[in-house]
Coordinates of C-alpha atoms (C1' of nucleotides) in Angstrom, one line a residue:
Chain A
M1 CA -24.9 95.8 19.3
A2 CA -24.4 94.1 22.6
K3 CA -21.9 91.3 20.9
L4 CA -19.1 93.9 19.8
Q5 CA -18.8 95.1 23.5
K6 CA -17.7 92.2 24.7
S7 CA -14.5 92.0 25.3
I8 CA -12.7 90.3 22.5
D9 CA -9.7 89.1 25.0
K10 CA -12.0 87.1 26.7
R11 CA -13.2 85.3 23.8
N12 CA -9.6 84.4 22.4
A13 CA -8.8 83.5 25.8
L14 CA -11.6 80.9 25.9
V15 CA -10.5 79.2 22.1
K16 CA -7.0 79.3 23.6
A17 CA -7.6 77.4 26.4
T18 CA -10.2 75.2 24.7
I19 CA -7.3 74.3 22.3
E20 CA -4.7 73.8 25.2
L21 CA -7.0 71.6 27.2
V22 CA -8.2 69.5 24.6
N23 CA -4.4 68.9 23.2
N24 CA -3.7 67.9 26.7
N25 CA -6.2 65.9 28.3
G26 CA -8.7 65.3 25.1
F27 CA -12.2 66.6 24.8
H28 CA -13.7 63.7 27.3
A29 CA -11.6 65.1 30.0
T30 CA -11.6 69.0 29.3
P31 CA -14.7 70.3 31.7
M32 CA -16.2 73.8 31.3
S33 CA -15.2 75.0 34.9
K34 CA -11.4 73.6 33.7
I35 CA -11.7 75.7 30.5
A36 CA -12.8 78.9 32.3
K37 CA -10.1 78.6 35.1
M38 CA -7.6 78.7 32.3
A39 CA -9.1 81.6 30.6
N40 CA -9.4 83.8 34.0
V41 CA -13.2 84.0 33.7
S42 CA -16.1 82.2 35.1
P43 CA -17.9 79.3 34.2
A44 CA -21.0 81.5 33.6
T45 CA -19.0 83.8 31.1
I46 CA -18.5 81.3 28.8
Y47 CA -22.4 81.3 27.7
L48 CA -22.2 84.4 27.0
Y49 CA -19.6 84.0 24.3
F50 CA -21.1 80.5 23.2
E51 CA -24.2 78.7 23.1
N52 CA -22.6 75.5 25.0
K53 CA -19.4 73.4 24.6
Q54 CA -20.6 71.6 21.6
D55 CA -20.6 75.3 20.0
L56 CA -17.7 76.3 21.8
V57 CA -15.2 73.2 20.3
N58 CA -17.1 73.5 17.0
K59 CA -16.1 77.6 16.5
T60 CA -12.8 76.8 17.8
Y61 CA -12.0 74.5 15.1
V62 CA -13.7 76.6 12.3
E63 CA -11.4 79.3 13.6
V64 CA -7.9 77.4 13.5
K65 CA -8.6 75.8 10.4
A66 CA -9.4 79.2 9.0
E67 CA -5.9 80.5 10.5
Y68 CA -4.5 77.3 9.0
T69 CA -5.3 78.0 5.4
K70 CA -4.8 81.6 5.7
Y71 CA -1.3 81.1 7.0
A72 CA -0.9 78.3 4.1
F73 CA -1.7 80.7 1.2
A74 CA -0.7 83.8 2.8
T75 CA 2.4 84.5 0.4
Y76 CA 0.8 82.5 -2.8
N77 CA -0.2 83.6 -6.0
E78 CA -2.2 82.0 -8.8
T79 CA 0.3 83.2 -11.4
M80 CA 2.9 80.9 -10.1
P81 CA 4.2 77.7 -12.0
V82 CA 2.7 74.7 -10.4
E83 CA 6.0 73.0 -8.9
A84 CA 7.2 76.5 -7.4
G85 CA 3.5 76.8 -6.1
F86 CA 3.1 73.7 -4.4
R87 CA 6.8 73.9 -2.9
L88 CA 5.7 77.4 -1.2
I89 CA 2.2 76.0 -0.4
W90 CA 3.6 73.2 1.4
N91 CA 6.4 75.1 3.3
R92 CA 3.9 77.4 4.7
I93 CA 2.0 74.1 5.8
A94 CA 4.9 72.5 7.4
D95 CA 5.9 75.8 8.8
F96 CA 2.2 76.0 10.8
K97 CA 2.4 72.6 12.0
L98 CA 5.8 73.1 13.4
K99 CA 5.4 76.7 14.7
E100 CA 1.9 77.0 15.6
C101 CA 2.3 73.0 17.0
E102 CA -0.9 73.8 19.5
N103 CA -3.2 75.1 16.5
A104 CA -2.1 71.9 14.3
M105 CA -2.4 69.6 16.9
F106 CA -5.6 70.3 17.9
L107 CA -7.0 70.1 14.4
A108 CA -5.6 66.5 14.1
Q109 CA -7.4 65.7 16.8
C110 CA -10.7 66.9 15.5
D111 CA -10.0 65.4 12.1
N112 CA -9.9 62.1 13.2
T113 CA -13.0 62.3 16.0
P114 CA -16.4 62.7 15.9
M115 CA -15.9 65.6 18.5
I116 CA -16.9 68.3 15.3
D117 CA -20.1 68.6 14.1
E118 CA -20.7 67.8 10.0
L119 CA -21.4 71.2 9.2
S120 CA -18.2 72.7 11.0
R121 CA -16.5 70.1 9.6
Q122 CA -17.7 71.2 5.9
E123 CA -17.0 75.1 6.9
G124 CA -13.7 74.3 7.8
I125 CA -12.4 72.4 4.2
K126 CA -14.1 75.1 2.1
H127 CA -11.0 77.7 2.2
L128 CA -8.5 74.8 0.6
Q129 CA -9.8 75.9 -2.9
P130 CA -6.4 77.4 -3.7
L131 CA -4.4 74.3 -3.5
L132 CA -7.5 72.2 -5.3
D133 CA -7.0 74.6 -7.9
L134 CA -3.0 74.4 -8.4
W135 CA -3.3 70.9 -8.5
E136 CA -5.9 70.8 -11.2
R137 CA -4.0 73.4 -13.2
G138 CA -0.5 70.7 -12.5
R139 CA -2.9 67.9 -14.1
Q140 CA -4.0 69.8 -16.8
E141 CA 0.0 70.8 -17.5
G142 CA 0.9 66.9 -16.8
I143 CA 3.0 68.0 -14.3
I144 CA 1.3 66.0 -11.4
K145 CA -0.6 62.8 -11.8
P146 CA -4.3 62.7 -12.6
L147 CA -5.4 61.5 -9.1
S148 CA -8.6 62.1 -7.3
D149 CA -7.5 65.6 -4.9
Y150 CA -8.1 63.2 -1.8
L151 CA -5.3 61.2 -2.9
L152 CA -3.0 64.1 -3.1
Y153 CA -4.0 65.5 0.1
A154 CA -3.2 61.9 1.4
Y155 CA 0.3 61.6 0.0
A156 CA 1.5 65.3 0.0
I157 CA 0.0 66.9 2.6
N158 CA -1.4 64.6 5.3
P159 CA 2.1 63.2 6.4
L160 CA 2.8 66.5 7.9
S161 CA 0.0 65.5 10.4
F162 CA 1.8 62.4 11.5
L163 CA 5.3 63.9 11.4
M164 CA 4.1 66.6 13.6
I165 CA 2.2 64.1 16.0
T166 CA 5.2 62.1 16.2
Q167 CA 7.6 64.3 17.1
K168 CA 5.1 65.9 19.6
R169 CA 5.0 62.5 21.2
G170 CA 9.1 63.0 21.8
V171 CA 10.0 60.0 19.5
F172 CA 11.5 61.9 16.5
T173 CA 12.7 65.5 15.6
L174 CA 11.6 67.5 12.5
D175 CA 14.7 68.9 11.6
K176 CA 15.6 71.0 8.2
A177 CA 16.9 68.1 6.9
H178 CA 13.9 65.9 7.3
L179 CA 11.8 68.6 6.2
E180 CA 13.6 68.7 2.5
E181 CA 13.3 64.9 2.9
A182 CA 9.7 65.2 3.4
Y183 CA 9.1 67.4 0.9
Q184 CA 10.9 65.3 -1.5
S185 CA 8.6 62.1 -0.5
A186 CA 6.0 64.6 -1.3
W187 CA 6.7 65.6 -4.2
S188 CA 7.8 62.2 -5.4
S189 CA 4.2 60.7 -4.7
I190 CA 2.1 63.4 -6.7
K191 CA 4.3 64.4 -9.8
V192 CA 4.7 62.6 -13.1
C193 CA 7.8 60.6 -13.3
Q194 CA 10.2 62.4 -16.1
Chain B
M1 CA -8.3 30.3 37.6
A2 CA -11.1 32.4 37.9
K3 CA -10.5 34.5 34.5
L4 CA -10.4 31.6 32.5
Q5 CA -13.7 30.8 33.4
K6 CA -15.4 34.2 33.0
S7 CA -17.1 33.9 29.1
I8 CA -14.4 35.1 26.6
D9 CA -17.6 35.9 24.5
K10 CA -18.7 38.4 26.9
R11 CA -15.6 40.2 26.8
N12 CA -15.6 40.1 23.1
A13 CA -18.8 42.0 22.9
L14 CA -17.8 44.5 25.5
V15 CA -14.6 45.3 23.3
K16 CA -16.4 45.4 20.4
A17 CA -19.3 47.7 21.7
T18 CA -16.5 49.9 22.6
I19 CA -15.1 50.2 19.5
E20 CA -18.7 50.9 18.0
L21 CA -19.7 53.4 20.6
V22 CA -16.3 55.5 20.5
N23 CA -16.1 55.2 16.6
N24 CA -19.7 56.4 16.3
N25 CA -19.9 59.1 19.6
G26 CA -16.5 59.3 20.8
F27 CA -14.9 58.8 24.0
H28 CA -16.4 61.3 25.5
A29 CA -20.1 60.0 24.7
T30 CA -19.9 56.6 25.5
P31 CA -20.9 56.1 28.9
M32 CA -20.1 52.7 30.5
S33 CA -24.1 52.1 30.5
K34 CA -24.1 52.0 26.7
I35 CA -21.3 49.6 26.6
A36 CA -23.1 47.5 28.6
K37 CA -26.4 47.7 27.0
M38 CA -25.2 47.2 23.6
A39 CA -23.1 44.1 24.5
N40 CA -26.0 42.7 26.4
V41 CA -24.6 42.8 29.9
S42 CA -24.7 44.6 33.5
P43 CA -22.9 47.6 34.1
A44 CA -21.5 45.8 36.7
T45 CA -20.2 43.2 35.1
I46 CA -17.8 45.0 33.0
Y47 CA -16.1 45.5 35.9
L48 CA -15.3 41.6 36.4
Y49 CA -13.1 41.7 33.2
F50 CA -11.6 45.7 32.9
E51 CA -10.3 47.6 36.1
N52 CA -12.5 50.4 35.0
K53 CA -13.0 52.5 31.7
Q54 CA -9.9 53.7 31.2
D55 CA -8.2 50.1 31.5
L56 CA -11.2 49.0 29.0
V57 CA -10.1 51.5 26.2
N58 CA -6.3 51.0 26.9
K59 CA -7.0 47.1 26.2
T60 CA -9.4 47.4 23.6
Y61 CA -6.5 48.9 21.6
V62 CA -3.7 47.1 22.3
E63 CA -5.8 44.1 21.1
V64 CA -6.8 46.2 18.0
K65 CA -3.4 47.0 17.4
A66 CA -2.4 43.8 17.6
E67 CA -5.0 42.1 15.2
Y68 CA -3.8 45.2 12.9
T69 CA 0.0 44.2 12.5
K70 CA -1.1 40.4 12.6
Y71 CA -3.2 40.8 9.6
A72 CA -0.4 43.2 8.2
F73 CA 2.1 40.3 8.4
A74 CA 0.4 37.4 8.3
T75 CA 1.4 36.5 4.4
Y76 CA 4.8 38.2 4.5
N77 CA 8.2 36.2 5.3
E78 CA 11.5 37.8 5.5
T79 CA 13.2 35.8 2.6
M80 CA 11.0 37.9 0.1
P81 CA 12.6 40.8 -2.0
V82 CA 11.9 44.2 -0.6
E83 CA 10.1 45.8 -3.2
A84 CA 7.9 42.6 -3.7
G85 CA 7.9 42.3 0.6
F86 CA 6.6 45.9 0.6
R87 CA 3.8 45.3 -2.0
L88 CA 2.6 42.6 -0.3
I89 CA 2.6 44.4 3.4
W90 CA 1.4 47.7 1.6
N91 CA -1.7 45.4 0.2
R92 CA -2.7 43.8 3.5
I93 CA -2.6 47.0 5.4
A94 CA -4.8 48.5 3.0
D95 CA -6.9 45.4 3.0
F96 CA -7.8 45.7 6.9
K97 CA -8.2 49.3 6.5
L98 CA -10.9 48.4 4.0
K99 CA -12.4 45.3 5.5
E100 CA -11.8 45.9 9.5
C101 CA -13.1 49.5 9.0
E102 CA -14.6 49.6 12.6
N103 CA -11.3 48.5 14.1
A104 CA -9.1 51.0 11.6
M105 CA -11.1 53.8 12.5
F106 CA -11.1 53.0 16.1
L107 CA -7.0 53.0 15.8
A108 CA -7.0 56.2 14.0
Q109 CA -9.1 57.7 16.7
C110 CA -7.0 56.6 19.4
D111 CA -3.5 57.2 17.9
N112 CA -4.5 61.3 17.3
T113 CA -5.7 61.8 20.8
P114 CA -4.7 61.8 24.6
M115 CA -7.6 58.5 24.6
I116 CA -4.7 55.9 25.6
D117 CA -2.3 55.6 28.2
E118 CA 1.4 56.5 26.8
L119 CA 2.4 52.8 28.0
S120 CA -0.4 51.1 25.7
R121 CA 0.4 53.0 22.8
Q122 CA 4.2 51.7 23.5
E123 CA 3.0 48.4 23.9
G124 CA 0.9 48.8 20.6
I125 CA 3.9 50.1 18.5
K126 CA 6.4 46.9 19.1
H127 CA 4.7 44.7 16.6
L128 CA 5.3 46.8 13.3
Q129 CA 9.2 45.5 13.7
P130 CA 8.8 43.4 10.6
L131 CA 8.4 46.3 8.6
L132 CA 10.8 48.2 10.1
D133 CA 13.1 45.4 9.0
L134 CA 12.2 45.3 5.8
W135 CA 12.7 49.1 5.6
E136 CA 16.3 48.5 6.5
R137 CA 16.8 46.0 4.4
G138 CA 15.7 48.3 1.9
R139 CA 18.2 51.0 2.4
Q140 CA 21.1 48.5 2.8
E141 CA 20.5 47.6 -0.9
G142 CA 19.9 51.3 -2.3
I143 CA 16.0 50.6 -3.0
I144 CA 14.8 52.3 -0.5
K145 CA 15.5 56.0 0.1
P146 CA 17.9 56.5 3.1
L147 CA 15.0 57.8 5.6
S148 CA 14.1 57.8 9.2
D149 CA 11.3 55.2 9.5
Y150 CA 8.7 57.7 11.1
L151 CA 8.9 59.5 7.5
L152 CA 8.6 56.1 5.8
Y153 CA 5.7 55.6 7.9
A154 CA 4.1 58.8 7.2
Y155 CA 4.5 58.4 3.4
A156 CA 4.1 54.9 3.0
I157 CA 1.6 53.8 5.4
N158 CA 0.4 56.6 7.2
P159 CA -2.0 58.2 4.0
L160 CA -4.3 54.8 4.2
S161 CA -5.6 56.3 7.4
F162 CA -6.4 59.3 5.8
L163 CA -8.0 57.5 2.8
M164 CA -10.3 55.2 4.9
I165 CA -11.3 58.1 6.8
T166 CA -12.3 60.5 3.9
Q167 CA -14.2 57.0 2.6
K168 CA -15.8 56.7 5.8
R169 CA -17.4 60.4 5.5
G170 CA -18.9 59.2 2.5
V171 CA -17.4 61.9 -0.1
F172 CA -15.0 59.7 -1.5
T173 CA -14.8 55.8 -2.6
L174 CA -11.3 53.9 -2.6
D175 CA -12.0 51.4 -5.4
K176 CA -9.7 49.1 -6.7
A177 CA -8.2 51.7 -9.2
H178 CA -7.9 54.3 -6.6
L179 CA -5.7 51.4 -4.3
E180 CA -3.2 50.6 -7.2
E181 CA -2.9 54.2 -7.5
A182 CA -2.5 54.7 -4.1
Y183 CA -0.1 52.1 -3.9
Q184 CA 2.1 53.6 -6.6
S185 CA 2.2 57.2 -4.7
A186 CA 3.1 55.3 -1.3
W187 CA 6.2 53.3 -3.4
S188 CA 7.6 56.5 -5.4
S189 CA 7.4 58.6 -2.3
I190 CA 10.0 56.3 -0.6
K191 CA 11.8 54.3 -3.3
V192 CA 15.4 55.3 -4.8
C193 CA 14.7 56.6 -8.0
Q194 CA 16.1 54.7 -11.2
Chain C
dT1 C1' -15.7 117.9 34.9
dA2 C1' -18.5 115.4 38.4
dC3 C1' -22.2 112.6 39.8
dA4 C1' -26.4 109.6 38.9
dT5 C1' -28.2 106.2 36.4
dA6 C1' -29.1 102.8 33.4
dA7 C1' -27.6 98.9 30.3
dA8 C1' -24.4 95.2 30.0
dA9 C1' -21.2 91.9 31.5
dA10 C1' -19.3 89.1 34.9
dT11 C1' -19.9 86.4 38.6
dG12 C1' -20.4 82.5 42.2
dA13 C1' -23.2 79.4 43.9
dA14 C1' -26.8 76.1 42.9
dT15 C1' -29.5 72.8 40.2
dG16 C1' -30.1 68.9 38.0
dT17 C1' -28.6 65.4 35.6
dT18 C1' -25.5 62.1 34.1
dC19 C1' -22.2 58.9 35.0
dA20 C1' -18.2 55.7 36.9
dT21 C1' -18.2 53.2 40.0
dT22 C1' -19.5 49.4 43.9
dC23 C1' -22.8 47.1 47.1
dT24 C1' -26.0 43.3 48.2
dT25 C1' -28.7 40.0 46.0
dT26 C1' -29.7 36.3 42.5
dT27 C1' -28.4 33.1 39.2
dT28 C1' -25.3 30.0 37.3
dT29 C1' -21.7 26.7 37.3
dT30 C1' -18.8 23.5 39.6
Chain D
dA1 C1' -23.9 23.0 49.1
dA2 C1' -20.2 26.0 47.9
dA3 C1' -18.2 29.4 44.7
dA4 C1' -18.5 32.2 40.7
dA5 C1' -20.1 34.7 37.9
dA6 C1' -24.0 38.3 36.9
dA7 C1' -27.3 41.5 37.9
dG8 C1' -29.9 45.5 39.1
dA9 C1' -30.1 49.0 42.1
dA10 C1' -27.7 52.7 44.9
dT11 C1' -23.8 56.1 45.4
dG12 C1' -21.5 59.9 45.5
dA13 C1' -18.8 62.7 42.4
dA14 C1' -18.6 65.6 38.6
dC15 C1' -20.6 68.1 35.3
dA16 C1' -23.0 71.2 32.0
dT17 C1' -25.4 75.1 32.6
dT18 C1' -28.8 78.5 34.8
dC19 C1' -30.0 81.7 38.6
dA20 C1' -29.9 85.8 41.1
dT21 C1' -26.5 89.2 42.4
dT22 C1' -22.5 92.1 42.0
dT23 C1' -19.5 94.6 38.9
dT24 C1' -18.1 97.5 35.1
dT25 C1' -18.9 100.6 31.7
dA26 C1' -21.3 103.4 29.1
dT27 C1' -24.8 107.6 28.8
dG28 C1' -26.9 112.1 30.0
dT29 C1' -27.2 115.8 32.6
dA30 C1' -25.6 119.9 35.5

DNA sequence: TACATAAAAATGAATGTTCATTCTTTTTTT
DNA sequence: AAAAAAAGAATGAACATTCATTTTTATGTA
């Protein structure tokens, strides 16, 4: 098992360097040589862990996306009432976007760009199922508007990406009070009135 | 006036080619040679109209952003009541994102990427003022929640970008009914209840 | 434990390509 | 016929990837 012997630390350093450089310079301005340098590794070593640059970026995307959803659902279980469950997941996602800012920025960039292969993109979406199930339950109980999952995501979750990016640009700070306001807006947009 | 003599058509073709190629391949995979080919122009000619590749992309961004806001406010005037004015602007923006899909996709990509210089980005934001003024009026009249402009934009406008991208990926179609639902979600998220 | 050796991992330097940009010449416009 | 615009080919740098070698690790033997 050659693969298992290779240092997992090196692989992680490569993934981390990719995220950091792509965040700061964009995909078009992150050469393999810089990734190698930041990970303290020779350029040739990258090819022991990844097929090529595209593969490195794809795998990085899928891994970060998996971390994201893992974090989002870590404290959730399916027996929770709809509103409480949504609040919990929403807060975990907000938390992730604020605390794991580098990771979240990377995902935001990948999600609006033809930088990632379609296959990896689909792979990344898979783990969102618990949220979709919660919404289905909410619709059935008449708590959540009978809208497409895409619309619900667009209004309840995606605005957090915009806010995170805006905060990263420095023009705006997302404090505790803003977060509660954001939650209220998110919930207002998808709950059934009265 | 050398500049005025140069063909405006050629310039437009270059801008259009840039948008199309960046949308489909990403900035990292759109060489100047391809842009030239798509615009039916020699690579050298690009440099008669733009300083370099970065300048071409920056200028393209600023121009498309200007078109976007021009379209958004074309039928609005400041004497309208807040809710009607918001509905009007929202619909124009939705229209732009659906009809001028190429332009809107390009903006979405630029807005989540370090592809554009900070200066051009700031230049692009300027023209949004009428919407910010409308929101200020709405807050004063107690119609719109007393939230930061960034939060209002995140919930009322930005979801349209997500929906447009999702539609472009083909998994979801944004029809008339969806649009009305989206509007209701947008308005719900920022209006003061009762 | 100490050493020898084979396998694996890692490296720096090379390779060949692609690309942004510039140069020189040609074509078009005035 | 002069000036401006456009062109295609040339230039040199940057880059992804591979190659030939060296270093590290694991294993077997005394």
